[in-house]
PDB file of C-alpha atoms and ligand atoms in Angstrom:
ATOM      1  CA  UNK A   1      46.070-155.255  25.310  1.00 81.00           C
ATOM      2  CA  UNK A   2      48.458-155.485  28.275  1.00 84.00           C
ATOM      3  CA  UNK A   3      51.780-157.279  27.269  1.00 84.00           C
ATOM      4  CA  UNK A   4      52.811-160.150  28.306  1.00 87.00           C
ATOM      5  CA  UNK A   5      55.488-162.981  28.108  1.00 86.00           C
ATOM      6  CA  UNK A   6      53.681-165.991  27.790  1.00 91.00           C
ATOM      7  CA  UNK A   7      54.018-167.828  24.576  1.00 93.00           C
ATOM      8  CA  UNK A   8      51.957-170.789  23.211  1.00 94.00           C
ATOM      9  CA  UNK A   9      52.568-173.965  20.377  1.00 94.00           C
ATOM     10  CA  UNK A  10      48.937-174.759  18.850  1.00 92.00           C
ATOM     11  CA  UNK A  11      49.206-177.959  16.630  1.00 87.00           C
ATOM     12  CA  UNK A  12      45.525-178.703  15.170  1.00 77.00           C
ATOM     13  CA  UNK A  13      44.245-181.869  16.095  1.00 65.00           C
ATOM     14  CA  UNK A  14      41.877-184.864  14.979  1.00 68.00           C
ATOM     15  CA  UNK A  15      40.096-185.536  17.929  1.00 78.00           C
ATOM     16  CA  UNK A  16      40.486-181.980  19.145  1.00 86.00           C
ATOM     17  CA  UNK A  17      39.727-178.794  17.245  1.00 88.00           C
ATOM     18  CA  UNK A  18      43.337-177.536  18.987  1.00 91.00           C
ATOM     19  CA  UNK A  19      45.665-178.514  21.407  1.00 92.00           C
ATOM     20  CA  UNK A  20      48.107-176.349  22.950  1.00 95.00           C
ATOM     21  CA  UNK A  21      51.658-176.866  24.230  1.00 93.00           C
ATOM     22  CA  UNK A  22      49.983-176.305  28.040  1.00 93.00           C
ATOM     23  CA  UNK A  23      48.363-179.085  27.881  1.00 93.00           C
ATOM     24  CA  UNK A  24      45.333-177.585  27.159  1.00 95.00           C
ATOM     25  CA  UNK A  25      42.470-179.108  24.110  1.00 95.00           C
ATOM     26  CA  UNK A  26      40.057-177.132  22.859  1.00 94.00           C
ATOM     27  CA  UNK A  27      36.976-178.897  21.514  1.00 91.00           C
ATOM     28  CA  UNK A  28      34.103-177.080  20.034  1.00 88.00           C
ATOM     29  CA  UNK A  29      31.522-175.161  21.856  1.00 92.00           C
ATOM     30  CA  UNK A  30      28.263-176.785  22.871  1.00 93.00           C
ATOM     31  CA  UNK A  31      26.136-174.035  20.565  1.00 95.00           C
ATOM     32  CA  UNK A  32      28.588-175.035  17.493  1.00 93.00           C
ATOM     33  CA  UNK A  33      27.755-178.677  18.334  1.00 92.00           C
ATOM     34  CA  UNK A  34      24.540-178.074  18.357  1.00 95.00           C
ATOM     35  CA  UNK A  35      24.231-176.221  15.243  1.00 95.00           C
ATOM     36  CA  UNK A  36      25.657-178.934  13.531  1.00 93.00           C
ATOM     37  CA  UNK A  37      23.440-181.561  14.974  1.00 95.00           C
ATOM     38  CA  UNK A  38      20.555-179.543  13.447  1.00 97.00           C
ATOM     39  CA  UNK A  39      21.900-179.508  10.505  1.00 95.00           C
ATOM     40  CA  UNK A  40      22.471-183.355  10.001  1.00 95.00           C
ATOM     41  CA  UNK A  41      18.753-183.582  11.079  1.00 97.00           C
ATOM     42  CA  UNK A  42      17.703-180.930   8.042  1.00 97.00           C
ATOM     43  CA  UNK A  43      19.648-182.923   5.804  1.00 96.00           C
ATOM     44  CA  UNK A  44      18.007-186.334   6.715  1.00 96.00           C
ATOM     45  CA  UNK A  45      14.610-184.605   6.910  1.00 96.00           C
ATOM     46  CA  UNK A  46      15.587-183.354   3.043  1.00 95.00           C
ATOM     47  CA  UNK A  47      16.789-186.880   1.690  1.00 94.00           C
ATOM     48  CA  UNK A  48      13.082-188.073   2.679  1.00 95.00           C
ATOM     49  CA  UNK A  49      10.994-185.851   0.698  1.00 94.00           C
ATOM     50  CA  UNK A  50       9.821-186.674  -2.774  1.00 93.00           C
ATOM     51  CA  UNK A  51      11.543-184.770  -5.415  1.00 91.00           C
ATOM     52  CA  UNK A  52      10.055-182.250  -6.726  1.00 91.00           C
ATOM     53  CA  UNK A  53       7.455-181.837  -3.918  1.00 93.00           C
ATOM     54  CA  UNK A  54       6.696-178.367  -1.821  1.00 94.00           C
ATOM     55  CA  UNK A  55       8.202-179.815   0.839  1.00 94.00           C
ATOM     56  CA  UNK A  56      11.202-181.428  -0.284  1.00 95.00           C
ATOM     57  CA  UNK A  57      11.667-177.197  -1.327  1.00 95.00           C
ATOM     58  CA  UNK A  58      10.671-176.412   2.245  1.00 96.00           C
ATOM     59  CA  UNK A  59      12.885-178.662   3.583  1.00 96.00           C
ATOM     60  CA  UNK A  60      15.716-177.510   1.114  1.00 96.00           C
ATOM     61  CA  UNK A  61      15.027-174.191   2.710  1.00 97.00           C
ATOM     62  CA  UNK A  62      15.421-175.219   6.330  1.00 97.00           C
ATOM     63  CA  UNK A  63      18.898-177.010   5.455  1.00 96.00           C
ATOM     64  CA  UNK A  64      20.522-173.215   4.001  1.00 96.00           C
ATOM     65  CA  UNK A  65      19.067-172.239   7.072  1.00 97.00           C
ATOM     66  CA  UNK A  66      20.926-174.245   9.364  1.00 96.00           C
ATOM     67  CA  UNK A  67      23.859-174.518   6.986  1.00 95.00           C
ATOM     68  CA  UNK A  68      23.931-170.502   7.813  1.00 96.00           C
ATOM     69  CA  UNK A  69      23.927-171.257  11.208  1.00 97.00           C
ATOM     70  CA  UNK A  70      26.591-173.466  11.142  1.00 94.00           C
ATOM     71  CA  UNK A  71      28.783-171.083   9.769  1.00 93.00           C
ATOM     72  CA  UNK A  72      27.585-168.183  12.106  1.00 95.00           C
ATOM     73  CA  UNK A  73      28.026-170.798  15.177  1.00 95.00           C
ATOM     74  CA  UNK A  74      31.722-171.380  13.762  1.00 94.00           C
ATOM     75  CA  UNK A  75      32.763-167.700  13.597  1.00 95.00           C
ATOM     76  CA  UNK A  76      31.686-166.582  16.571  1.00 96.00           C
ATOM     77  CA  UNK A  77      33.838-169.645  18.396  1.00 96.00           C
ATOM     78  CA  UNK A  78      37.189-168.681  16.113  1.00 95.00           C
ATOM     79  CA  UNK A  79      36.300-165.025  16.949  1.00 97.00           C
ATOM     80  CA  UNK A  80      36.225-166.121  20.866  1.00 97.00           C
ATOM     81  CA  UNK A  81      39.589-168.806  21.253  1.00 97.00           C
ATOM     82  CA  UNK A  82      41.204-166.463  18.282  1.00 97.00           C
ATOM     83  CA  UNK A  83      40.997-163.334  20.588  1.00 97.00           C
ATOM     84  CA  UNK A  84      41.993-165.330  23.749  1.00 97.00           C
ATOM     85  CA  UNK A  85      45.067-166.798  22.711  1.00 97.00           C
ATOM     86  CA  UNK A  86      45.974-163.432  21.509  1.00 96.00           C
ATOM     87  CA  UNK A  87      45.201-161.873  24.400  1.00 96.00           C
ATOM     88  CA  UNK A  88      46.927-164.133  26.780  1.00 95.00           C
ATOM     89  CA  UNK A  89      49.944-164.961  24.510  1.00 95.00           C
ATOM     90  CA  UNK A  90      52.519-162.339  23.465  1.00 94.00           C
ATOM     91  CA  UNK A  91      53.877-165.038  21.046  1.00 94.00           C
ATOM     92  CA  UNK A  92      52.076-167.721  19.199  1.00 95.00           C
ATOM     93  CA  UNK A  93      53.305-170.799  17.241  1.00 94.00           C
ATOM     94  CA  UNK A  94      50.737-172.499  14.683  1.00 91.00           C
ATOM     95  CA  UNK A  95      51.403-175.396  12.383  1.00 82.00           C
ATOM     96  CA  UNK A  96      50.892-173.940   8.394  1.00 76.00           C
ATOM     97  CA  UNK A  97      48.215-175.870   6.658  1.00 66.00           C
ATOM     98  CA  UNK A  98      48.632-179.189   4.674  1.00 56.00           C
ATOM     99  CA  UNK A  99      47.668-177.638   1.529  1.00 51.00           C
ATOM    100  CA  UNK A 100      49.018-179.795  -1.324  1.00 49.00           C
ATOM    101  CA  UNK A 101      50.499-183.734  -0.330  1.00 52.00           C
ATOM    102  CA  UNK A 102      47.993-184.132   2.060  1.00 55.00           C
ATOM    103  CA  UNK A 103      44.640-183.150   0.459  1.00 55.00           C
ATOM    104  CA  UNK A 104      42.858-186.447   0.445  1.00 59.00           C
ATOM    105  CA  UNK A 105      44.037-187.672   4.402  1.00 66.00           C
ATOM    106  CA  UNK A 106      41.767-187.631   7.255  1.00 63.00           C
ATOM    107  CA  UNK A 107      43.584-184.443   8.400  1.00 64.00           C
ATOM    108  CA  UNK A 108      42.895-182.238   5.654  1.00 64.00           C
ATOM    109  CA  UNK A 109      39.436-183.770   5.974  1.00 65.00           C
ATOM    110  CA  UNK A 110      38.989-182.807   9.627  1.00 66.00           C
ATOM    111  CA  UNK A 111      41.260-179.283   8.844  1.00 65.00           C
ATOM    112  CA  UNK A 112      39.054-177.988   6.230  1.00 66.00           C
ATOM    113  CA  UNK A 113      35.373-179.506   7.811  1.00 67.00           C
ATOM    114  CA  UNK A 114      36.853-177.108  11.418  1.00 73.00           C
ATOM    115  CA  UNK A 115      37.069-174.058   9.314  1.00 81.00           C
ATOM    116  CA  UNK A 116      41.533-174.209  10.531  1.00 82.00           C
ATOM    117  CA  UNK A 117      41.812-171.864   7.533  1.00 82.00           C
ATOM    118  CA  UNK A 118      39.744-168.666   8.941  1.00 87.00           C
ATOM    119  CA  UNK A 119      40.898-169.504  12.367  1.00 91.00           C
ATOM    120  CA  UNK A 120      44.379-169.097  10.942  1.00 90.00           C
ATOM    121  CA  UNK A 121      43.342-165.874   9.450  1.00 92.00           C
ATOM    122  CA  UNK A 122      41.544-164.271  12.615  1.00 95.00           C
ATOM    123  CA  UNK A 123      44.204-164.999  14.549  1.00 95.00           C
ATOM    124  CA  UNK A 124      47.045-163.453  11.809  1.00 95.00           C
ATOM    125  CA  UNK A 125      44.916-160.121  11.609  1.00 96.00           C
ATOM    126  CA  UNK A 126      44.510-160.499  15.550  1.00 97.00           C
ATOM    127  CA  UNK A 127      48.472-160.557  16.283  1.00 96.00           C
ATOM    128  CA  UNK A 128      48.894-157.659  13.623  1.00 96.00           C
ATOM    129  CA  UNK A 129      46.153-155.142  15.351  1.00 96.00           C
ATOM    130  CA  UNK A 130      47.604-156.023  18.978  1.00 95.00           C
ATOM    131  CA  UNK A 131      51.161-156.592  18.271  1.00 93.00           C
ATOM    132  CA  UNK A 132      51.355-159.725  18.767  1.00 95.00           C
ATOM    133  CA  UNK A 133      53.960-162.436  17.520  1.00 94.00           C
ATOM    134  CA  UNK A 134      52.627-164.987  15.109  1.00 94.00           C
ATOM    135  CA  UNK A 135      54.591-167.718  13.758  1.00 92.00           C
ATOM    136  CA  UNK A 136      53.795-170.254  10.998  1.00 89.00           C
ATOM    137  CA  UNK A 137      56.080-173.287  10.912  1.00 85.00           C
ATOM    138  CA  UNK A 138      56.182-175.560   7.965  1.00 76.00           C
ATOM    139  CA  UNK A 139      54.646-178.996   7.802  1.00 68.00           C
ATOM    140  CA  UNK A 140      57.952-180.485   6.894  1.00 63.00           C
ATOM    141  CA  UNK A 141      58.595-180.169  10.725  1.00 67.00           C
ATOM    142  CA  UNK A 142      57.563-183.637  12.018  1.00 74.00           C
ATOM    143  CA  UNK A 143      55.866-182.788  15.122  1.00 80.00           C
ATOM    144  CA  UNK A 144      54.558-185.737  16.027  1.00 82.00           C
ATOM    145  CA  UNK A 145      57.446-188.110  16.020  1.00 88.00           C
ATOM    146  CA  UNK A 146      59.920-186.215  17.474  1.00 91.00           C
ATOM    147  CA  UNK A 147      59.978-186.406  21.344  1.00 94.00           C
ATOM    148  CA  UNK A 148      59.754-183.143  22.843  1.00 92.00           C
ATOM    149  CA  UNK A 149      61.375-183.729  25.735  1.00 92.00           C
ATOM    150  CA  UNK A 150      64.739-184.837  24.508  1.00 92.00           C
ATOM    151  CA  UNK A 151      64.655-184.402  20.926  1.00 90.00           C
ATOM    152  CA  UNK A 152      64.853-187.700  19.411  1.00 92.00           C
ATOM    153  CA  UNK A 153      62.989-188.473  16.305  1.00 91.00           C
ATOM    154  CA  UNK A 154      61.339-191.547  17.008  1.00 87.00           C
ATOM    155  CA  UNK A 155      59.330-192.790  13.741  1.00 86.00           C
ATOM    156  CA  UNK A 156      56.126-192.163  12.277  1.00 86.00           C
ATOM    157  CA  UNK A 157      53.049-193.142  14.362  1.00 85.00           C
ATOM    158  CA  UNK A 158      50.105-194.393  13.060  1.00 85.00           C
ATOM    159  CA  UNK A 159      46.959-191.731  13.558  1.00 79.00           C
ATOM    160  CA  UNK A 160      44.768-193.855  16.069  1.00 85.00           C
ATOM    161  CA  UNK A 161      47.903-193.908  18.534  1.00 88.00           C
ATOM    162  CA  UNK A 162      46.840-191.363  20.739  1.00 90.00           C
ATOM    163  CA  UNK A 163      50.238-191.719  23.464  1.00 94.00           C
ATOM    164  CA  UNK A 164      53.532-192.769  23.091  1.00 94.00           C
ATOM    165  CA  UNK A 165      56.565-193.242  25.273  1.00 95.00           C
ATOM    166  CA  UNK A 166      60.278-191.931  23.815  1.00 94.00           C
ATOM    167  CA  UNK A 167      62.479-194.556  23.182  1.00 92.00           C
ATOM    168  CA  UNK A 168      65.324-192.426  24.499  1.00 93.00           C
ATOM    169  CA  UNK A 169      64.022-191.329  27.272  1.00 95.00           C
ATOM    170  CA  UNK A 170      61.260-192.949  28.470  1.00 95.00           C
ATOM    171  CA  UNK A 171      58.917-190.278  28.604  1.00 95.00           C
ATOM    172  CA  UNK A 172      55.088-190.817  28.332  1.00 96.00           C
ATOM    173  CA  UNK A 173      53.840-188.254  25.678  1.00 95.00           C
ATOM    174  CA  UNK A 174      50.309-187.107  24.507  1.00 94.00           C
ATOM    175  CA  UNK A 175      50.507-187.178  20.622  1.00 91.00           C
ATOM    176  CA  UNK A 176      48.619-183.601  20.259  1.00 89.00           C
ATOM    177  CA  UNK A 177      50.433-182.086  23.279  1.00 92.00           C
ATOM    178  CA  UNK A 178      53.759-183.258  22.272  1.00 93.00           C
ATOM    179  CA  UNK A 179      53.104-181.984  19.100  1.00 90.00           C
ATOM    180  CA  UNK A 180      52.385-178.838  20.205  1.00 91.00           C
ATOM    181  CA  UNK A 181      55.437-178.663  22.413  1.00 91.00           C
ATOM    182  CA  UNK A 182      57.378-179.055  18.912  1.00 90.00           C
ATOM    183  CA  UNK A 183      55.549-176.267  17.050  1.00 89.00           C
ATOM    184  CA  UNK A 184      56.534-174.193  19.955  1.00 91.00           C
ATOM    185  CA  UNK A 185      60.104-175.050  19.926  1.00 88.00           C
ATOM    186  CA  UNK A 186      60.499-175.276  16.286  1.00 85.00           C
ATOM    187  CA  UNK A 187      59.197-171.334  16.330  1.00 84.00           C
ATOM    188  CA  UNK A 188      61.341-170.314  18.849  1.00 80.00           C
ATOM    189  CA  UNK A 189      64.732-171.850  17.286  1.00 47.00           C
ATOM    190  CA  UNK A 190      63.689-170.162  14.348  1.00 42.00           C
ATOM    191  CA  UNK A 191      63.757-166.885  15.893  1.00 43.00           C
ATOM    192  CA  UNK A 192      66.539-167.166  17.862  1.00 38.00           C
ATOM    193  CA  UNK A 193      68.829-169.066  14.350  1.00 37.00           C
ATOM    194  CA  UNK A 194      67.908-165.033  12.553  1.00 39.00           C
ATOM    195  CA  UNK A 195      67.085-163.160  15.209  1.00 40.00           C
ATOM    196  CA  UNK A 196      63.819-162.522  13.717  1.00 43.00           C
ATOM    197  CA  UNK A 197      60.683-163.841  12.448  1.00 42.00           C
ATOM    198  CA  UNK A 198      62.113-165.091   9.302  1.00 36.00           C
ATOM    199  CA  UNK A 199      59.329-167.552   8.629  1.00 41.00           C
ATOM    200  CA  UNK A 200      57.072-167.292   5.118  1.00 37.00           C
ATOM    201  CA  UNK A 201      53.955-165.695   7.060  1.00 39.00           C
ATOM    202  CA  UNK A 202      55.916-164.642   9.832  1.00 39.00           C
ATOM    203  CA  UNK A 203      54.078-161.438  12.116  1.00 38.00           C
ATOM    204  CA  UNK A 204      56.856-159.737  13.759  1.00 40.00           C
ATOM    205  CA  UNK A 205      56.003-157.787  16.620  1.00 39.00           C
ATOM    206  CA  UNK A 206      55.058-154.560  16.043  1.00 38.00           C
ATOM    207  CA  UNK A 207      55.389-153.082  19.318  1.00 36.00           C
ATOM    208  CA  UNK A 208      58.296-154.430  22.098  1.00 35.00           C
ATOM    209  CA  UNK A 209      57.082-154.086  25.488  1.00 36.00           C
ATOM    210  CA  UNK A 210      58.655-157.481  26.523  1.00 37.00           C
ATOM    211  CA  UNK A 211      61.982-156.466  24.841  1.00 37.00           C
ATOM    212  CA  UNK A 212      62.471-159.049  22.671  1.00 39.00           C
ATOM    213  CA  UNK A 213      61.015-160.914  19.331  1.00 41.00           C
ATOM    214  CA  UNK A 214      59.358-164.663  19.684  1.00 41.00           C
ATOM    215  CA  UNK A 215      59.971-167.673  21.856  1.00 43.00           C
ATOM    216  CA  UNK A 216      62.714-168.253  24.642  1.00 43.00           C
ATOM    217  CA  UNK A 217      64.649-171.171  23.319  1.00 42.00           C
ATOM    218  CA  UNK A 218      63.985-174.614  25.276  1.00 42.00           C
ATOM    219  CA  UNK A 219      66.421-177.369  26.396  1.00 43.00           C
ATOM    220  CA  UNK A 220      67.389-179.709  23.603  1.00 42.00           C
ATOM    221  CA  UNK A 221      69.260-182.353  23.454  1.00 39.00           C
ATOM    222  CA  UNK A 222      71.711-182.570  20.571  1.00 36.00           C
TER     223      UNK A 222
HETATM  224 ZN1  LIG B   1      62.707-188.491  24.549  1.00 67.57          ZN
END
């Protein structure tokens, strides 16, 4: 893979499967969405049938069918945006997985029904193979309150609000996109604090075409 000195913040979303600190949200494919459609349908089609009937067992049938699907549907699109971002990013910033404390939100809902956890793992074995940077920042990092433009922590939002505007400095933010900005930042000021990767999960590079670990540090106010 050619290098390259691009690096990307990817905060996982609830509307979006990913946004990135570009700007960019990535939503799932049309053949994923459709898979899953089919599925709901097989499932409906199932709660219908008379128990203990040979078709509530055909029907039964059909639903591991497009349960396998699914799954198939879901790999193949964290196979496809695993091996772009890696690809186009010599260094790449993901937020680490709620795992305990936020288990019964929405977010750990929507985290674990997107599959976040094999995405994370495609993309760790990705960096590794083409020497590529991956950094996991905590969750402790509040992401979505602090304003990425001049650094002030402005409060908690609520989950339905979608924009906000800084306080300090009156700029208009996208909740996901901000948050990604921070992810991106917060890995690259951990790099730069150690000079390394330092990070539990950390990749380091292991090839150095571009000459340097990580993230360029950005502007922040103090
Ligand atoms: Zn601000």
């Amino acid at each position: 893979m050619p290098a390259t000195d691009r690096t990307i913040g990817i905060d996982l979303g609830l509307t979006h499967f990913a946004v990135l600190s570009d700007g960019t949200k990535i939503d799932s494919p049309r053949f994923l969405r459709r898979a899953e459609k089919k599925l709901k349908k097989t499932q409906k089609e199932l709660s219908r049938k008379q128990k203990g009937s040979k078709n509530r067992e055909k029907a039964r049938l059909k639903v591991a069918r497009a349960h396998a699907k699914v799954a198939d549907a879901r790999r193949e699109f964290h196979h496809q945006l695993s091996t772009k971002l890696i690809s186009e990013n010599q260094g790449i910033a993901v937020e680490d997985l709620p795992v305990r404390g936020l288990a019964r939100t929405r977010l750990a809902k929507s985290v674990h029904d997107a599959g976040w956890a094999s995405f994370m793992n495609m993309l760790e074995y990705k960096a590794q193979r083409y020497g590529r940077t991956l950094i996991k920042i905590g969750r402790y990092e509040p992401t979505s309150q602090v304003c990425s433009t001049c650094g002030v922590k402005d409060g908690p939002k609520p989950l339905d609000v979608r924009e906000w505007t800084c306080s300090a400095c009156g700029t208009l933010h996208d909740r996901d996109t901000n948050a990604a900005i921070n992810v991106k930042t917060a890995a690259g000021l951990a790099v730069s604090a150690c000079g390394a990767p330092v990070r539990p999960g950390a990749i380091p590079a292991q090839r150095e075409e571009t000459g340097s670990h990580g993230f360029p540090t950005e502007p922040r106010a103090t």
